[in-house]
Coordinates of C-alpha atoms in Angstrom, one line a residue:
X299 CA 45.8 25.6 -1.0
X300 CA 47.4 25.6 -4.3
X301 CA 45.6 27.4 -7.0
X302 CA 48.4 27.4 -9.7
X303 CA 47.9 24.0 -10.7
X304 CA 47.9 22.3 -14.2
X305 CA 45.0 20.3 -13.9
X306 CA 42.2 19.2 -16.2
X307 CA 38.5 19.9 -15.7
X308 CA 37.4 16.0 -14.5
X309 CA 40.5 16.2 -11.7
X310 CA 39.2 20.1 -10.7
X311 CA 35.4 18.8 -10.5
X312 CA 36.5 16.4 -8.3
X313 CA 38.8 18.4 -6.0
X314 CA 36.0 20.9 -5.6
X315 CA 33.6 18.0 -4.5
X316 CA 36.1 16.8 -1.5
X317 CA 36.6 20.8 -0.5
X318 CA 32.5 20.8 -0.5
X319 CA 32.5 17.6 1.3
X320 CA 34.8 18.6 4.1
X321 CA 33.1 22.2 4.5
X322 CA 30.1 20.0 4.9
X323 CA 31.8 17.7 7.2
X324 CA 33.6 19.9 9.8
X325 CA 32.1 23.8 8.9
X326 CA 36.0 24.8 8.3
X327 CA 35.4 28.1 6.4
X328 CA 38.8 27.5 4.9
X329 CA 37.2 24.6 2.9
X330 CA 34.5 26.7 1.9
X331 CA 36.5 29.0 0.3
X332 CA 38.7 26.4 -1.0
X333 CA 35.4 24.8 -2.5
X334 CA 34.3 28.9 -4.0
X335 CA 37.7 29.1 -5.6
X336 CA 37.6 26.0 -7.4
X337 CA 33.9 26.5 -8.6
X338 CA 34.9 29.8 -10.0
X339 CA 37.9 27.9 -11.7
X340 CA 35.6 25.2 -12.8
X341 CA 33.0 28.1 -14.2
X342 CA 36.1 29.9 -15.7
X343 CA 37.0 26.4 -17.7
X344 CA 33.5 25.5 -18.6
X345 CA 33.5 29.0 -20.3
X346 CA 36.9 28.7 -22.1
X347 CA 36.1 25.3 -23.5
X348 CA 32.6 26.4 -24.9
X349 CA 34.2 29.5 -26.6
X350 CA 37.4 27.6 -28.1
X351 CA 34.6 25.0 -29.4
X352 CA 32.7 28.2 -31.0
X353 CA 35.6 29.5 -32.3
X354 CA 36.5 25.7 -34.1
X355 CA 33.3 25.8 -35.6
X356 CA 33.4 29.3 -36.4
X357 CA 37.0 29.0 -38.4
X358 CA 35.8 25.3 -39.7
X359 CA 33.1 27.0 -41.6
X360 CA 35.3 29.9 -42.5
X361 CA 37.7 27.4 -43.9
X362 CA 34.8 25.6 -45.9
X363 CA 34.1 29.1 -47.4
X364 CA 37.7 29.5 -48.5
X365 CA 38.0 26.1 -50.6

């Protein structure tokens, strides 16, 4: 399992789904671990994306005030 990939959110969602399906199909705990780790990565990326979006809004509003 490789965890330090340069990957986009959509690809990570697909990899998470694949790991979950592999765990369901053969109940191998390694696939459960893979799914949990990928889910945590997704949660982090979603939160990071929200934070960046919120900061961009704040900076955009601040820039307008400076004009």
